[in-house]
Amino acid sequence: MQMAEPSVQFDREAYVDLLKRSITNFHYLGDDASFEQFRCVSHYDLDTGEWKIDRAALPATLLRKGQLDLIEQAVVWIEANQVPGDYIEAGVWRGGVIILLRALLGAYAIPERKVFAADSFAGIPLNVRAVNDPVDLWTDRWVAGLDEVKKNIERFGMMDDRIRFVPGFFADTLHALGNERFSLIRLDSDSYDSVETSLEYLYPLLSDGGVMIIDDWHLPGCRMAVMDYRAHFGITDPIYEHDANAYWTKKGLAPLPGLG
Ligand SMILES: C[S@@+](CC[C@H](N)C(=O)[O-])C[C@H]1O[C@@H](n2cnc3c(N)ncnc32)[C@H](O)[C@@H]1O
């Protein structure tokens, strides 16, 4: 019996799905949960700020399937609409989203675009401007060093010159990106000050039609920083939510198709 050749479409879906399962460490941590339901933070003790698993078993990202799907659909939409610019995540922790973005460049045969990874690689600093942001009470500052992140990316075979690191606190580093242009900006830095600083330096670099993803929509400081920024600059592009993340497209037509 002759076996049918898998279609290119099938190969890509299977590859990207497997990658999402890997960076979340679902295959090891998932237990009886379906991948759709899986939350790696169920292995994290919110009270003590410590993981209940061996460090070697830590996932490369805290994101869950729906949030990774949102990134993929943003990339697909950007490509379909030929929005100019690179991708950046500000707040990368152990680098799982950077790994996914680099893999998507390959999976969708996207030429030239680069992936920027901006992080202190020393954790979330305390707020200076904002007061009463609950993030300041966290004992865990979500530290992952640059060497650790690079090793994670290398382990997935994704390290090359299409990944650019922007190490240091946003207030000291992001202004240096002024000549860059982005089609996708993903903010995942939790606190009011960090999100505000990221928006201040990065949002003007987002192309029209580009996608802005806000991870920490459930955190009051993050949400307030976004709403303050939008109000100050008169941004009225509608905000959409997907699996507890928020996003909008700059002067675009979201919601993104393909999210189910
Ligand atoms: C919750 S983690 C990010 C999670 C990650 N995106 C993932 O896929 O799991 C927050 C990250 O933001 C970084 N961060 C927060 N505020 C920052 C700042 N002001 N400057 C640089 N990095 C910052 C921290 O170092 C940490 O890596």
Coordinates of C-alpha atoms and ligand atoms in Angstrom, one line a residue:
M1 CA 0.0 0.0 0.0
Q2 CA 1.3 3.4 -0.9
M3 CA 1.4 6.0 1.8
A4 CA 0.2 9.5 1.0
E5 CA 2.9 12.2 1.3
P6 CA 2.0 14.6 4.1
S7 CA 1.2 18.1 2.8
V8 CA 3.4 21.0 3.6
Q9 CA 0.5 22.5 5.6
F10 CA 0.4 19.4 7.7
D11 CA 4.1 19.4 8.4
R12 CA 4.1 23.0 9.5
E13 CA 1.1 22.6 11.9
A14 CA 2.6 19.5 13.4
Y15 CA 6.0 21.2 13.8
V16 CA 4.7 24.4 15.4
D17 CA 2.3 22.4 17.7
L18 CA 5.2 20.2 18.8
L19 CA 7.3 23.2 19.5
K20 CA 4.6 24.8 21.6
R21 CA 4.3 21.6 23.6
S22 CA 8.1 21.6 24.1
I23 CA 8.6 25.2 25.3
T24 CA 5.8 24.8 27.8
N25 CA 7.2 21.4 28.9
F26 CA 3.7 20.1 28.5
H27 CA 5.0 16.6 27.7
Y28 CA 6.6 16.4 31.1
L29 CA 4.4 18.6 33.3
G30 CA 1.0 18.1 31.6
D31 CA -0.1 15.1 33.6
D32 CA -3.8 14.4 32.6
A33 CA -4.6 17.9 31.4
S34 CA -5.3 18.5 27.7
F35 CA -2.8 20.9 26.1
E36 CA -5.6 23.5 25.7
Q37 CA -6.2 23.4 29.5
F38 CA -2.6 23.0 30.6
R39 CA -1.2 25.8 32.9
C40 CA 2.5 25.3 33.8
V41 CA 2.0 27.7 36.7
S42 CA 0.0 25.0 38.5
H43 CA 3.4 23.8 39.4
Y44 CA 4.3 27.1 40.9
D45 CA 3.6 28.1 44.5
L46 CA 2.2 31.7 44.3
D47 CA 2.5 32.2 48.1
T48 CA 6.2 31.4 48.3
G49 CA 7.1 32.3 44.7
E50 CA 8.9 29.0 44.2
W51 CA 8.5 26.2 41.7
K52 CA 7.4 22.8 43.1
I53 CA 9.4 21.0 40.4
D54 CA 13.1 20.4 39.8
R55 CA 14.8 23.4 38.2
A56 CA 15.8 21.2 35.3
A57 CA 12.1 20.7 34.5
L58 CA 11.3 24.4 34.3
P59 CA 9.4 25.4 31.1
A60 CA 11.0 27.9 28.8
T61 CA 7.8 30.0 28.9
L62 CA 5.0 30.7 31.3
L63 CA 2.6 31.1 28.4
R64 CA -0.2 28.6 27.6
K65 CA -1.3 27.3 24.3
G66 CA -3.9 30.0 23.5
Q67 CA -1.3 32.7 24.2
L68 CA 1.2 31.0 21.9
D69 CA -1.5 30.7 19.3
L70 CA -2.1 34.4 19.5
I71 CA 1.6 35.0 18.7
E72 CA 1.5 32.7 15.7
Q73 CA -1.7 34.3 14.3
A74 CA -0.2 37.7 14.7
V75 CA 2.9 36.6 12.7
V76 CA 0.6 35.1 10.0
W77 CA -1.5 38.3 9.8
I78 CA 1.6 40.5 9.6
E79 CA 3.0 38.4 6.8
A80 CA -0.4 38.3 4.9
N81 CA -0.6 42.1 5.2
Q82 CA 3.2 42.7 4.6
V83 CA 3.5 44.9 7.7
P84 CA 7.1 46.0 7.8
G85 CA 9.4 45.4 10.8
D86 CA 10.9 42.9 13.1
Y87 CA 9.4 41.3 16.2
I88 CA 10.3 42.2 19.8
E89 CA 9.4 40.7 23.2
A90 CA 10.1 43.0 26.1
G91 CA 10.3 40.7 29.1
V92 CA 11.5 37.2 28.0
W93 CA 12.2 35.3 31.2
R94 CA 13.7 32.0 30.0
G95 CA 13.2 32.8 26.3
G96 CA 10.4 30.4 25.2
V97 CA 8.6 33.1 23.2
I98 CA 11.9 34.0 21.4
I99 CA 12.3 30.4 20.5
L100 CA 8.8 30.3 19.1
L101 CA 9.2 33.5 17.1
R102 CA 12.5 32.2 15.6
A103 CA 10.9 28.9 14.8
L104 CA 7.9 30.7 13.1
L105 CA 10.4 32.6 10.9
G106 CA 11.5 29.2 9.6
A107 CA 8.1 27.5 9.6
Y108 CA 6.5 30.2 7.5
A109 CA 9.7 30.8 5.4
I110 CA 9.8 34.5 6.4
P111 CA 12.9 36.2 5.2
E112 CA 14.8 39.0 6.8
R113 CA 12.8 39.7 9.8
K114 CA 14.6 39.5 13.1
V115 CA 13.6 38.7 16.7
F116 CA 14.6 41.1 19.5
A117 CA 14.8 39.8 23.1
A118 CA 14.8 42.7 25.5
D119 CA 15.2 42.0 29.2
S120 CA 17.3 43.0 32.2
F121 CA 18.2 39.3 32.5
A122 CA 18.1 40.2 36.2
G123 CA 14.4 40.3 36.9
I124 CA 11.7 42.8 37.4
P125 CA 12.8 46.0 39.2
L126 CA 10.7 47.7 41.8
N127 CA 8.4 50.5 40.6
V128 CA 9.8 54.0 41.1
R129 CA 6.9 56.0 39.7
A130 CA 3.9 53.8 40.4
V131 CA 2.7 53.3 43.9
N132 CA 0.7 50.3 45.3
D133 CA 1.5 48.1 42.3
P134 CA 1.0 44.5 43.8
V135 CA 3.9 43.4 41.6
D136 CA 6.2 45.1 44.1
L137 CA 5.1 42.6 46.8
W138 CA 6.3 39.6 44.7
T139 CA 9.3 37.8 46.3
D140 CA 10.0 36.2 42.9
R141 CA 11.3 38.8 40.5
W142 CA 11.4 36.3 37.6
V143 CA 15.1 36.3 37.1
A144 CA 16.7 34.4 34.2
G145 CA 20.3 35.3 33.3
L146 CA 21.4 36.0 29.8
D147 CA 23.6 32.8 29.7
E148 CA 20.6 30.7 30.8
V149 CA 18.4 32.2 28.1
K150 CA 21.0 31.7 25.4
K151 CA 21.5 28.1 26.5
N152 CA 17.7 27.5 26.3
I153 CA 17.6 28.9 22.8
E154 CA 20.7 26.9 21.7
R155 CA 19.1 23.7 23.1
F156 CA 16.2 24.2 20.8
G157 CA 18.6 24.7 17.9
M158 CA 17.3 28.3 17.3
M159 CA 20.3 30.5 18.0
D160 CA 21.5 32.5 15.1
D161 CA 22.1 36.1 14.0
R162 CA 18.4 36.6 13.5
I163 CA 18.0 36.8 17.2
R164 CA 19.2 40.1 18.8
F165 CA 19.6 40.5 22.5
V166 CA 18.9 43.8 24.3
P167 CA 20.2 43.2 27.8
G168 CA 19.6 45.7 30.6
F169 CA 16.7 47.6 32.2
F170 CA 14.3 49.0 29.7
A171 CA 14.9 52.6 30.9
D172 CA 18.6 52.2 30.0
T173 CA 18.3 50.2 26.8
L174 CA 15.1 50.7 24.8
H175 CA 15.9 54.3 23.7
A176 CA 18.8 52.8 21.7
L177 CA 16.4 51.0 19.4
G178 CA 15.1 54.3 17.9
N179 CA 16.2 53.3 14.4
E180 CA 14.4 50.0 14.4
R181 CA 10.9 49.3 13.1
F182 CA 8.6 46.6 14.5
S183 CA 5.6 44.7 13.2
L184 CA 5.0 42.8 16.4
I185 CA 5.6 44.1 19.9
R186 CA 4.9 41.8 22.9
L187 CA 5.1 43.3 26.3
D188 CA 5.5 40.9 29.2
S189 CA 7.1 42.8 32.1
D190 CA 4.3 42.8 34.7
S191 CA 4.8 46.1 36.5
Y192 CA 3.3 49.6 35.8
D193 CA 6.7 51.2 35.4
S194 CA 8.2 48.5 33.1
V195 CA 5.1 48.4 30.9
E196 CA 5.0 52.2 30.7
T197 CA 8.7 52.5 29.8
S198 CA 8.3 49.8 27.1
L199 CA 5.4 51.6 25.6
E200 CA 7.1 54.9 25.7
Y201 CA 10.1 53.7 23.7
L202 CA 8.6 50.9 21.6
Y203 CA 5.1 51.9 20.5
P204 CA 6.3 54.7 18.2
L205 CA 8.4 52.1 16.4
L206 CA 5.4 49.9 15.6
S207 CA 4.4 50.0 11.9
D208 CA 0.9 50.9 11.0
G209 CA -1.0 47.6 10.9
G210 CA 1.5 46.1 13.4
V211 CA 0.3 44.0 16.3
M212 CA 0.7 45.0 20.0
I213 CA 0.3 42.2 22.4
I214 CA 0.0 42.8 26.2
D215 CA 0.6 39.7 28.3
D216 CA -0.3 40.9 31.8
W217 CA -3.8 42.2 31.2
H218 CA -4.9 40.6 34.5
L219 CA -2.4 42.7 36.5
P220 CA -3.8 46.1 37.6
G221 CA -0.5 47.9 37.2
C222 CA 0.1 46.7 33.6
R223 CA -3.5 47.4 32.6
M224 CA -3.3 50.9 34.0
A225 CA 0.0 51.7 32.3
V226 CA -1.6 50.6 29.0
M227 CA -4.8 52.6 29.5
D228 CA -2.8 55.7 30.7
Y229 CA -0.6 55.5 27.6
R230 CA -3.5 55.0 25.2
A231 CA -5.4 57.9 26.8
H232 CA -2.4 60.2 26.7
F233 CA -1.7 59.6 23.0
G234 CA -5.3 59.3 21.9
I235 CA -5.0 55.7 20.8
T236 CA -8.5 54.3 20.0
D237 CA -7.7 51.1 18.1
P238 CA -10.0 48.6 19.8
I239 CA -8.5 46.2 22.3
Y240 CA -9.3 42.5 21.9
E241 CA -8.7 39.8 24.5
H242 CA -7.5 36.3 23.8
D243 CA -6.9 33.8 26.6
A244 CA -6.3 36.5 29.1
N245 CA -3.9 38.4 26.8
A246 CA -4.9 41.7 25.2
Y247 CA -3.9 42.9 21.8
W248 CA -4.7 45.5 19.2
T249 CA -3.4 46.4 15.7
K250 CA -2.1 49.9 15.1
K251 CA -4.6 51.6 12.7
G252 CA -5.6 48.1 11.7
L253 CA -8.6 45.9 11.5
A254 CA -8.3 43.3 14.3
P255 CA -9.6 41.0 15.7
L256 CA -7.0 38.7 14.2
P257 CA -8.5 35.8 12.1
G258 CA -7.5 32.3 12.9
L259 CA -7.9 32.3 16.7
G260 CA -11.1 30.3 16.9
Ligands
LIG1 C1 6.9 37.2 33.7 S1 8.5 37.3 33.1 C2 8.3 37.2 31.3 C3 7.7 35.8 30.9 C4 8.1 35.4 29.5 N1 7.6 36.3 28.5 C5 7.6 34.0 29.2 O1 7.5 33.7 28.0 O2 7.5 33.2 30.1 C6 8.9 39.1 33.2 C7 10.2 39.4 32.6 O3 10.3 40.8 32.5 C8 11.6 41.3 32.8 N2 11.5 42.7 33.2 C9 10.5 43.3 33.9 N3 10.7 44.6 34.0 C10 11.8 44.9 33.3 C11 12.6 46.1 33.1 N4 12.2 47.3 33.6 N5 13.7 46.1 32.3 C12 14.1 44.8 31.8 N6 13.5 43.7 32.0 C13 12.3 43.7 32.8 C14 12.1 40.4 33.9 O4 13.5 40.3 33.9 C15 11.4 39.0 33.4 O5 12.3 38.3 32.6

